[in-house]
Amino acid sequence: MAHLKKNTRGAVPGLAVHFERKTDHHTNKEIDVSKSYLNQDLMADGSDMLSRFNERLNDVYCMKRDDVKALATWIVTLPEELSEAPHDQQSAFFEATSNFLNDRYGQENAVAAVVHYDETTPHLHYAFVPVVFDDKKSRYKVSAKEVLTRHDLQTFHDDLDQHLKKELPFYEQGVLNNNTLPFENVAEIKKYNDQFNALKNELADVEENIRAKQAVLKITDQALMEVDLAEKQIDDFKQDLSKNLFGKTVLKPDDLDRFKSVLATMKKATLQSNHETEELKQTLSQVKAQLADVQVKYQDLKETHQALQKRQREQQQMDYAMRDLLKNDYGVNSMKTSDVNARYVLYKLDHEELTKNKKTANSWLKALMIAREDPDTKIAPTRLDRGIEQVKALINRIIELTRDLFKGPSL
C-alpha cells in the first residue's frame, strides 16, 4: 500500500524527471504516455520539484556529504477497493493522503506530491526533506534518521488508515487489508532473491572472464604455432649462415639466441594462460553448483509465497463477506483497533488456542485491559472480565511450568 525510500541529493534530479514526466522516453514500460494528461500535481504552485528541494535546503542545515539522505519519498498506491471507484473519489483519496503526509512531516518540507494515473495502478509520489530542530545548535537540520524513526514507520499505516476513514465517508476497508505477506516471509524471499541475483552476476562475470581468456588463448595458441615455426626457421637459417658462400654472417648467432629466448617467454605466457583458464573453469563449476542450490531454495520459497497469496485471497473473500454482514445486517460500519485486538484474544480463549509464551500472554492481557478501560468499547464488560481472569490464570500456569522446568527432577 505505502512504501518509503530515503534518497541522496544526487538522486533528486532523476526522481524529478520521473515524478513530473519531463520526458516521453521512459525506461518503465508500464507508463502509457497517452494517459499522462490525467496525472495530477497536488502542489501546483508554478514551481517544480527540484526548485522546491533546493530552496528548502537553503533554509536548513544539511551536511555536505554525498551519502546524506536529504530526500524521503513515500509511494502510496490506490487500494483495490477503489480501483473501480469514480475519479473524484480516487482523487479525494490521494488528496486526503497528501494532507496526512503534510501534517505528519510538515508542509513546509514537502517538495512534490504527484498522482500518476498513467501506470497500471494509480499511485501518489510524495517527496519531502526530513527536517528536525536541533536543540543544541538552535537550528533546523536535515536528519532522516531522527524523522523516520522506527516508531514512525511502525505507526504509519495505522495512523494513515484512521485518518482516511475519518476524512472519506466512502472509504471502508482501509489500507490494512492483509494483502501483503508476513514480514518474515518477505524478508526471507528477498534474502534468497539477493543471493540468487548476486550469484547470477558472479556467474556472468566468470563466464565473461573465461570467454576473454579463451579469446586470448586462441590468439596465443596461434602465436605459439608461429613461434614453433619461427624457431625451426631460425635453426635452418643459422645452418644456412654457416654455409654462406662468402663465409660471412649478416646476423650474429647470439642475436638469434636472444630472439629465441623471447619466443620461449611467449610460450611460457601461453602455458600460464592455459593454467588460469583451468582455474576459472573450476570456479565456474563451483558457482554453478551454488546457483543451482539457491535456485532450489528460491523455487521452494516462491511456491510457499504463492500458497500464502492463495490463502490470503480466500481470507480476503471471507473478510469482505464478514464486513458486508456486519454493515448491512448489524449496522456496524467500523471497529476500533482496541476492540479488534481484544476480540482476537477472546476468540483464542473461546477456542482454547492458548499460547505457551509468557510474552504473548502478557500482550493478550494488555489488549483486554485496554478494551476494558475504554468506555466506548462494544464488547460486554462481563466478557472482558472473564477473559482477563482466564489470561491471568494462563500466565500463572506458564510461570509454574517454567519454574518446574528450571527446578529439574527431584532427587
Tab-separated table of C-alpha atoms in Angstrom:
chain	number	residue	atom	x	y	z
A	1	MET	CA	0.000	0.000	0.000
A	2	ALA	CA	2.707	2.509	1.043
A	3	HIS	CA	6.453	2.279	0.512
A	4	LEU	CA	9.189	4.570	1.853
A	5	LYS	CA	12.595	5.273	0.326
A	6	LYS	CA	15.406	7.551	1.508
A	7	ASN	CA	17.395	9.286	-1.228
A	8	THR	CA	20.639	11.231	-1.536
A	9	ARG	CA	20.892	14.641	-3.192
A	10	GLY	CA	22.335	13.025	-6.304
A	11	ALA	CA	19.135	11.042	-6.879
A	12	VAL	CA	16.800	14.066	-6.787
A	13	PRO	CA	17.147	15.230	-10.459
A	14	GLY	CA	16.303	11.751	-11.740
A	15	LEU	CA	13.332	11.450	-9.387
A	16	ALA	CA	12.069	14.857	-10.519
A	17	VAL	CA	12.176	13.729	-14.170
A	18	HIS	CA	10.106	10.640	-13.305
A	19	PHE	CA	7.630	12.335	-10.940
A	20	GLU	CA	6.934	15.302	-13.226
A	21	ARG	CA	7.123	13.335	-16.502
A	22	LYS	CA	9.764	15.618	-18.014
A	23	THR	CA	10.483	13.115	-20.779
A	24	ASP	CA	8.462	10.878	-23.105
A	25	HIS	CA	11.251	8.298	-23.298
A	26	HIS	CA	10.619	6.197	-20.181
A	27	THR	CA	12.517	3.078	-19.175
A	28	ASN	CA	9.382	1.958	-17.290
A	29	LYS	CA	7.339	0.104	-19.910
A	30	GLU	CA	4.167	0.341	-17.778
A	31	ILE	CA	3.875	4.085	-18.451
A	32	ASP	CA	1.223	4.909	-21.049
A	33	VAL	CA	2.140	8.404	-22.252
A	34	SER	CA	-1.285	8.773	-23.869
A	35	LYS	CA	-2.756	8.888	-20.355
A	36	SER	CA	-0.166	11.188	-18.804
A	37	TYR	CA	-2.533	14.133	-19.142
A	38	LEU	CA	-4.623	12.515	-16.359
A	39	ASN	CA	-1.765	12.881	-13.860
A	40	GLN	CA	-2.329	15.365	-11.055
A	41	ASP	CA	0.160	17.699	-9.371
A	42	LEU	CA	-1.145	18.411	-5.862
A	43	MET	CA	1.488	21.158	-5.390
A	44	ALA	CA	0.635	23.198	-8.478
A	45	ASP	CA	2.249	26.440	-7.302
A	46	GLY	CA	4.064	27.364	-10.533
A	47	SER	CA	7.338	25.875	-9.288
A	48	ASP	CA	8.895	22.432	-9.745
A	49	MET	CA	10.260	19.691	-7.509
A	50	LEU	CA	13.967	20.475	-7.997
A	51	SER	CA	13.483	24.188	-7.260
A	52	ARG	CA	11.472	23.443	-4.107
A	53	PHE	CA	14.107	20.958	-2.947
A	54	ASN	CA	16.996	23.400	-3.417
A	55	GLU	CA	15.032	26.214	-1.805
A	56	ARG	CA	14.266	24.123	1.288
A	57	LEU	CA	17.904	23.008	1.618
A	58	ASN	CA	18.956	26.665	1.577
A	59	ASP	CA	16.717	27.292	4.594
A	60	VAL	CA	18.064	24.466	6.790
A	61	TYR	CA	21.405	22.928	7.687
A	62	CYS	CA	22.479	19.856	5.730
A	63	MET	CA	25.843	18.100	5.955
A	64	LYS	CA	27.956	18.403	2.808
A	65	ARG	CA	28.303	14.673	2.223
A	66	ASP	CA	27.235	12.645	-0.789
A	67	ASP	CA	25.717	9.874	1.333
A	68	VAL	CA	23.369	12.111	3.356
A	69	LYS	CA	19.732	11.110	2.849
A	70	ALA	CA	18.373	14.553	2.018
A	71	LEU	CA	15.046	13.466	0.487
A	72	ALA	CA	12.424	10.938	1.582
A	73	THR	CA	9.743	9.623	-0.762
A	74	TRP	CA	6.510	7.789	0.005
A	75	ILE	CA	4.684	5.887	-2.739
A	76	VAL	CA	1.042	5.294	-1.782
A	77	THR	CA	-0.949	3.096	-4.170
A	78	LEU	CA	-4.707	3.197	-4.629
A	79	PRO	CA	-6.420	0.434	-2.573
A	80	GLU	CA	-8.006	-2.365	-4.549
A	81	GLU	CA	-11.472	-1.474	-3.247
A	82	LEU	CA	-11.225	1.918	-5.012
A	83	SER	CA	-9.920	0.586	-8.332
A	84	GLU	CA	-13.399	0.856	-9.891
A	85	ALA	CA	-14.430	3.964	-7.926
A	86	PRO	CA	-15.265	7.247	-9.725
A	87	HIS	CA	-12.332	9.520	-10.497
A	88	ASP	CA	-13.454	12.113	-7.928
A	89	GLN	CA	-13.292	9.510	-5.138
A	90	GLN	CA	-9.844	8.345	-6.249
A	91	SER	CA	-8.676	11.950	-6.379
A	92	ALA	CA	-10.130	12.598	-2.915
A	93	PHE	CA	-8.218	9.583	-1.583
A	94	PHE	CA	-4.893	10.940	-2.839
A	95	GLU	CA	-5.615	14.480	-1.616
A	96	ALA	CA	-6.504	13.186	1.865
A	97	THR	CA	-3.329	11.088	1.859
A	98	SER	CA	-1.231	14.098	0.824
A	99	ASN	CA	-2.808	16.192	3.601
A	100	PHE	CA	-1.977	13.460	6.110
A	101	LEU	CA	1.663	13.444	4.944
A	102	ASN	CA	1.835	17.257	5.124
A	103	ASP	CA	0.593	17.177	8.721
A	104	ARG	CA	2.972	14.378	9.668
A	105	TYR	CA	6.188	15.692	8.115
A	106	GLY	CA	5.490	19.420	7.745
A	107	GLN	CA	4.010	21.058	4.661
A	108	GLU	CA	6.999	23.410	4.526
A	109	ASN	CA	9.235	20.367	3.910
A	110	ALA	CA	7.182	18.926	1.035
A	111	VAL	CA	8.748	19.255	-2.425
A	112	ALA	CA	6.475	17.009	-4.531
A	113	ALA	CA	3.017	15.425	-4.405
A	114	VAL	CA	2.179	13.926	-7.791
A	115	VAL	CA	-0.530	11.384	-8.644
A	116	HIS	CA	0.215	9.098	-11.600
A	117	TYR	CA	-2.794	7.688	-13.426
A	118	ASP	CA	-0.766	6.631	-16.491
A	119	GLU	CA	0.606	3.415	-14.970
A	120	THR	CA	-1.006	0.076	-14.165
A	121	THR	CA	-2.130	1.134	-10.676
A	122	PRO	CA	-2.769	4.780	-9.744
A	123	HIS	CA	-0.387	5.965	-7.031
A	124	LEU	CA	0.891	9.050	-5.231
A	125	HIS	CA	4.561	10.093	-5.190
A	126	TYR	CA	5.118	12.271	-2.130
A	127	ALA	CA	8.624	13.700	-1.558
A	128	PHE	CA	9.854	15.757	1.376
A	129	VAL	CA	13.044	16.908	3.078
A	130	PRO	CA	13.264	15.223	6.516
A	131	VAL	CA	13.838	18.189	8.837
A	132	VAL	CA	14.081	18.370	12.651
A	133	PHE	CA	15.007	21.128	15.088
A	134	ASP	CA	18.494	20.816	16.588
A	135	ASP	CA	18.094	21.943	20.213
A	136	LYS	CA	21.845	22.064	20.848
A	137	LYS	CA	22.590	24.423	17.962
A	138	SER	CA	19.159	26.099	17.812
A	139	ARG	CA	18.619	25.498	14.109
A	140	TYR	CA	16.712	23.248	11.751
A	141	LYS	CA	18.673	20.420	10.171
A	142	VAL	CA	18.207	17.537	7.739
A	143	SER	CA	18.092	14.189	9.551
A	144	ALA	CA	16.191	11.266	8.047
A	145	LYS	CA	17.255	9.106	10.985
A	146	GLU	CA	15.501	11.355	13.513
A	147	VAL	CA	12.382	11.960	11.422
A	148	LEU	CA	11.762	8.455	10.071
A	149	THR	CA	12.195	6.611	13.332
A	150	ARG	CA	11.196	3.029	13.948
A	151	HIS	CA	8.122	4.241	15.844
A	152	ASP	CA	7.106	6.471	12.930
A	153	LEU	CA	7.297	3.571	10.477
A	154	GLN	CA	5.508	1.152	12.835
A	155	THR	CA	2.564	3.524	13.343
A	156	PHE	CA	2.423	4.990	9.827
A	157	HIS	CA	-0.063	2.635	8.167
A	158	ASP	CA	-2.436	2.521	11.131
A	159	ASP	CA	-2.387	6.322	11.500
A	160	LEU	CA	-3.000	6.803	7.776
A	161	ASP	CA	-5.804	4.251	7.877
A	162	GLN	CA	-7.566	6.047	10.737
A	163	HIS	CA	-7.133	9.432	9.028
A	164	LEU	CA	-8.629	8.237	5.740
A	165	LYS	CA	-11.578	6.554	7.437
A	166	LYS	CA	-12.270	9.781	9.286
A	167	GLU	CA	-11.980	12.022	6.221
A	168	LEU	CA	-13.546	9.849	3.498
A	169	PRO	CA	-17.098	8.509	4.042
A	170	PHE	CA	-16.750	6.079	1.118
A	171	TYR	CA	-13.528	4.577	2.450
A	172	GLU	CA	-14.381	1.399	4.371
A	173	GLN	CA	-11.900	-1.413	4.009
A	174	GLY	CA	-8.779	0.555	4.876
A	175	VAL	CA	-5.152	0.318	3.898
A	176	LEU	CA	-4.522	-2.520	6.363
A	177	ASN	CA	-6.123	-5.180	4.183
A	178	ASN	CA	-3.694	-8.096	4.667
A	179	ASN	CA	-2.718	-8.065	1.004
A	180	THR	CA	0.962	-8.441	1.897
A	181	LEU	CA	2.928	-11.415	3.160
A	182	PRO	CA	4.098	-11.588	6.779
A	183	PHE	CA	7.342	-9.638	7.155
A	184	GLU	CA	9.443	-12.712	7.871
A	185	ASN	CA	8.435	-14.367	4.601
A	186	VAL	CA	9.098	-11.243	2.551
A	187	ALA	CA	12.493	-10.798	4.175
A	188	GLU	CA	13.377	-14.431	3.583
A	189	ILE	CA	12.344	-14.315	-0.060
A	190	LYS	CA	14.293	-11.074	-0.549
A	191	LYS	CA	17.362	-12.676	1.057
A	192	TYR	CA	17.325	-15.598	-1.388
A	193	ASN	CA	16.429	-13.246	-4.220
A	194	ASP	CA	19.521	-11.185	-3.445
A	195	GLN	CA	21.707	-14.298	-3.189
A	196	PHE	CA	20.257	-15.621	-6.436
A	197	ASN	CA	20.926	-12.366	-8.306
A	198	ALA	CA	24.397	-11.992	-6.779
A	199	LEU	CA	25.373	-15.480	-7.888
A	200	LYS	CA	23.898	-14.882	-11.348
A	201	ASN	CA	26.026	-11.748	-11.653
A	202	GLU	CA	29.096	-13.587	-10.374
A	203	LEU	CA	28.451	-16.398	-12.850
A	204	ALA	CA	28.131	-13.893	-15.701
A	205	ASP	CA	31.411	-12.237	-14.652
A	206	VAL	CA	33.225	-15.575	-14.527
A	207	GLU	CA	31.843	-16.654	-17.884
A	208	GLU	CA	32.845	-13.323	-19.424
A	209	ASN	CA	36.322	-13.700	-17.920
A	210	ILE	CA	36.617	-17.185	-19.360
A	211	ARG	CA	35.458	-16.005	-22.783
A	212	ALA	CA	38.093	-13.270	-22.675
A	213	LYS	CA	40.779	-15.756	-21.598
A	214	GLN	CA	39.734	-18.192	-24.276
A	215	ALA	CA	39.957	-15.448	-26.874
A	216	VAL	CA	43.450	-14.598	-25.645
A	217	LEU	CA	44.324	-18.278	-25.549
A	218	LYS	CA	43.170	-18.737	-29.127
A	219	ILE	CA	45.355	-15.845	-30.239
A	220	THR	CA	48.251	-17.124	-28.107
A	221	ASP	CA	47.892	-20.653	-29.463
A	222	GLN	CA	48.177	-19.230	-32.951
A	223	ALA	CA	51.199	-17.251	-31.830
A	224	LEU	CA	52.688	-20.402	-30.300
A	225	MET	CA	52.384	-22.224	-33.596
A	226	GLU	CA	54.082	-19.298	-35.264
A	227	VAL	CA	56.789	-19.368	-32.553
A	228	ASP	CA	57.486	-23.054	-33.184
A	229	LEU	CA	57.648	-22.382	-36.881
A	230	ALA	CA	59.926	-19.373	-36.317
A	231	GLU	CA	62.255	-21.461	-34.130
A	232	LYS	CA	62.567	-24.036	-36.857
A	233	GLN	CA	63.175	-21.336	-39.437
A	234	ILE	CA	65.821	-19.736	-37.217
A	235	ASP	CA	67.657	-23.056	-36.795
A	236	ASP	CA	67.553	-23.567	-40.545
A	237	PHE	CA	68.713	-20.003	-41.041
A	238	LYS	CA	71.681	-20.473	-38.666
A	239	GLN	CA	72.725	-23.562	-40.552
A	240	ASP	CA	72.389	-21.692	-43.804
A	241	LEU	CA	74.527	-18.888	-42.408
A	242	SER	CA	77.362	-21.254	-41.693
A	243	LYS	CA	77.239	-22.392	-45.333
A	244	ASN	CA	77.388	-18.929	-46.773
A	245	LEU	CA	79.449	-18.783	-49.908
A	246	PHE	CA	81.356	-15.709	-48.762
A	247	GLY	CA	81.917	-17.022	-45.209
A	248	LYS	CA	80.177	-14.016	-43.654
A	249	THR	CA	77.069	-13.758	-41.443
A	250	VAL	CA	74.606	-10.925	-41.638
A	251	LEU	CA	73.255	-11.629	-38.062
A	252	LYS	CA	75.229	-12.946	-35.117
A	253	PRO	CA	74.127	-16.303	-33.652
A	254	ASP	CA	73.920	-14.632	-30.199
A	255	ASP	CA	71.288	-12.259	-31.518
A	256	LEU	CA	69.264	-15.165	-32.778
A	257	ASP	CA	69.617	-16.977	-29.436
A	258	ARG	CA	68.257	-13.905	-27.624
A	259	PHE	CA	65.380	-13.858	-30.055
A	260	LYS	CA	64.684	-17.500	-29.261
A	261	SER	CA	64.666	-16.586	-25.554
A	262	VAL	CA	61.924	-14.016	-26.210
A	263	LEU	CA	59.934	-16.605	-28.077
A	264	ALA	CA	60.337	-19.032	-25.164
A	265	THR	CA	58.895	-16.371	-22.836
A	266	MET	CA	55.883	-16.118	-25.121
A	267	LYS	CA	55.408	-19.871	-24.882
A	268	LYS	CA	55.600	-19.671	-21.066
A	269	ALA	CA	52.914	-16.936	-21.034
A	270	THR	CA	50.687	-19.155	-23.141
A	271	LEU	CA	51.064	-22.035	-20.682
A	272	GLN	CA	50.243	-19.673	-17.801
A	273	SER	CA	47.110	-18.540	-19.623
A	274	ASN	CA	46.105	-22.191	-20.018
A	275	HIS	CA	46.563	-22.694	-16.268
A	276	GLU	CA	44.437	-19.644	-15.386
A	277	THR	CA	41.724	-20.820	-17.719
A	278	GLU	CA	41.566	-24.181	-15.939
A	279	GLU	CA	41.267	-22.391	-12.566
A	280	LEU	CA	38.450	-20.237	-13.942
A	281	LYS	CA	36.654	-23.331	-15.192
A	282	GLN	CA	36.795	-24.819	-11.674
A	283	THR	CA	35.469	-21.573	-10.201
A	284	LEU	CA	32.684	-21.559	-12.772
A	285	SER	CA	31.724	-25.093	-11.799
A	286	GLN	CA	31.548	-24.112	-8.118
A	287	VAL	CA	29.434	-21.045	-8.824
A	288	LYS	CA	27.042	-23.067	-10.982
A	289	ALA	CA	26.620	-25.582	-8.136
A	290	GLN	CA	25.897	-22.770	-5.655
A	291	LEU	CA	23.467	-21.187	-8.091
A	292	ALA	CA	21.601	-24.466	-8.527
A	293	ASP	CA	21.263	-24.770	-4.727
A	294	VAL	CA	19.922	-21.243	-4.398
A	295	GLN	CA	17.525	-21.827	-7.308
A	296	VAL	CA	16.030	-24.813	-5.458
A	297	LYS	CA	15.563	-22.736	-2.283
A	298	TYR	CA	14.193	-19.860	-4.321
A	299	GLN	CA	11.661	-22.130	-6.027
A	300	ASP	CA	10.544	-23.535	-2.650
A	301	LEU	CA	10.052	-20.033	-1.301
A	302	LYS	CA	8.230	-18.978	-4.442
A	303	GLU	CA	5.798	-21.895	-4.068
A	304	THR	CA	5.303	-21.038	-0.390
A	305	HIS	CA	4.712	-17.425	-1.383
A	306	GLN	CA	2.092	-18.449	-3.956
A	307	ALA	CA	0.347	-20.691	-1.416
A	308	LEU	CA	0.238	-17.816	1.073
A	309	GLN	CA	-1.181	-15.491	-1.560
A	310	LYS	CA	-3.907	-18.011	-2.398
A	311	ARG	CA	-4.780	-18.430	1.272
A	312	GLN	CA	-4.858	-14.667	1.763
A	313	ARG	CA	-7.175	-14.225	-1.221
A	314	GLU	CA	-9.527	-16.738	0.373
A	315	GLN	CA	-9.260	-14.927	3.698
A	316	GLN	CA	-9.914	-11.626	1.945
A	317	GLN	CA	-13.126	-13.015	0.447
A	318	MET	CA	-14.196	-14.094	3.913
A	319	ASP	CA	-13.223	-10.652	5.215
A	320	TYR	CA	-15.411	-8.968	2.598
A	321	ALA	CA	-18.306	-11.251	3.499
A	322	MET	CA	-17.927	-10.501	7.217
A	323	ARG	CA	-17.727	-6.745	6.555
A	324	ASP	CA	-20.890	-6.942	4.454
A	325	LEU	CA	-22.630	-8.964	7.176
A	326	LEU	CA	-21.635	-6.536	9.929
A	327	LYS	CA	-22.550	-3.427	7.955
A	328	ASN	CA	-25.830	-4.476	6.329
A	329	ASP	CA	-27.215	-6.919	8.925
A	330	TYR	CA	-25.916	-5.441	12.186
A	331	GLY	CA	-25.220	-1.800	11.297
A	332	VAL	CA	-21.503	-1.932	12.217
A	333	ASN	CA	-19.572	0.387	9.892
A	334	SER	CA	-16.198	0.349	11.653
A	335	MET	CA	-14.398	-1.217	14.597
A	336	LYS	CA	-11.770	0.323	16.854
A	337	THR	CA	-8.300	-1.210	16.826
A	338	SER	CA	-8.512	-1.892	20.573
A	339	ASP	CA	-11.736	-3.874	20.060
A	340	VAL	CA	-10.182	-5.836	17.192
A	341	ASN	CA	-7.186	-6.795	19.349
A	342	ALA	CA	-9.392	-7.769	22.294
A	343	ARG	CA	-11.779	-9.828	20.165
A	344	TYR	CA	-8.794	-11.675	18.694
A	345	VAL	CA	-7.727	-12.709	22.208
A	346	LEU	CA	-11.259	-13.653	23.216
A	347	TYR	CA	-11.578	-15.835	20.123
A	348	LYS	CA	-8.342	-17.630	21.062
A	349	LEU	CA	-9.622	-18.198	24.600
A	350	ASP	CA	-13.071	-19.391	23.469
A	351	HIS	CA	-11.494	-21.940	21.136
A	352	GLU	CA	-8.780	-22.974	23.628
A	353	GLU	CA	-5.974	-21.893	21.288
A	354	LEU	CA	-3.754	-20.993	24.225
A	355	THR	CA	-0.219	-19.722	23.963
A	356	LYS	CA	2.726	-21.188	25.879
A	357	ASN	CA	4.740	-17.995	25.608
A	358	LYS	CA	4.653	-15.646	28.599
A	359	LYS	CA	5.393	-12.556	26.490
A	360	THR	CA	2.473	-13.346	24.177
A	361	ALA	CA	0.185	-13.993	27.136
A	362	ASN	CA	1.135	-10.622	28.633
A	363	SER	CA	0.295	-8.919	25.320
A	364	TRP	CA	-3.108	-10.644	25.422
A	365	LEU	CA	-3.710	-9.339	28.927
A	366	LYS	CA	-2.742	-5.818	27.865
A	367	ALA	CA	-5.132	-5.925	24.876
A	368	LEU	CA	-8.041	-6.995	27.114
A	369	MET	CA	-7.221	-4.380	29.763
A	370	ILE	CA	-7.111	-1.567	27.172
A	371	ALA	CA	-10.519	-2.573	25.815
A	372	ARG	CA	-11.927	-2.902	29.370
A	373	GLU	CA	-10.828	0.648	30.233
A	374	ASP	CA	-12.359	2.084	27.042
A	375	PRO	CA	-15.847	3.445	27.833
A	376	ASP	CA	-16.794	3.223	24.123
A	377	THR	CA	-15.974	-0.458	23.690
A	378	LYS	CA	-18.697	-2.590	22.095
A	379	ILE	CA	-17.601	-5.739	23.971
A	380	ALA	CA	-19.627	-6.725	27.005
A	381	PRO	CA	-17.684	-5.853	30.209
A	382	THR	CA	-18.519	-9.240	31.743
A	383	ARG	CA	-16.944	-10.995	28.760
A	384	LEU	CA	-13.803	-8.868	29.039
A	385	ASP	CA	-13.578	-9.512	32.810
A	386	ARG	CA	-13.877	-13.251	32.246
A	387	GLY	CA	-11.193	-13.090	29.550
A	388	ILE	CA	-8.848	-11.112	31.811
A	389	GLU	CA	-9.188	-13.738	34.547
A	390	GLN	CA	-8.522	-16.528	32.031
A	391	VAL	CA	-5.343	-14.866	30.755
A	392	LYS	CA	-4.090	-14.181	34.298
A	393	ALA	CA	-4.594	-17.862	35.118
A	394	LEU	CA	-2.785	-18.792	31.895
A	395	ILE	CA	0.195	-16.576	32.819
A	396	ASN	CA	0.386	-18.201	36.271
A	397	ARG	CA	0.419	-21.681	34.681
A	398	ILE	CA	3.214	-20.647	32.308
A	399	ILE	CA	5.242	-19.284	35.262
A	400	GLU	CA	4.720	-22.530	37.240
A	401	LEU	CA	5.745	-24.686	34.266
A	402	THR	CA	8.852	-22.567	33.755
A	403	ARG	CA	9.747	-22.819	37.459
A	404	ASP	CA	9.331	-26.613	37.404
A	405	LEU	CA	11.447	-26.836	34.267
A	406	PHE	CA	14.361	-24.981	35.853
A	407	LYS	CA	13.937	-26.836	39.138
A	408	GLY	CA	14.578	-30.150	37.397
A	409	PRO	CA	13.711	-33.632	38.652
A	410	SER	CA	13.718	-34.134	42.436
A	411	LEU	CA	16.282	-36.449	43.985
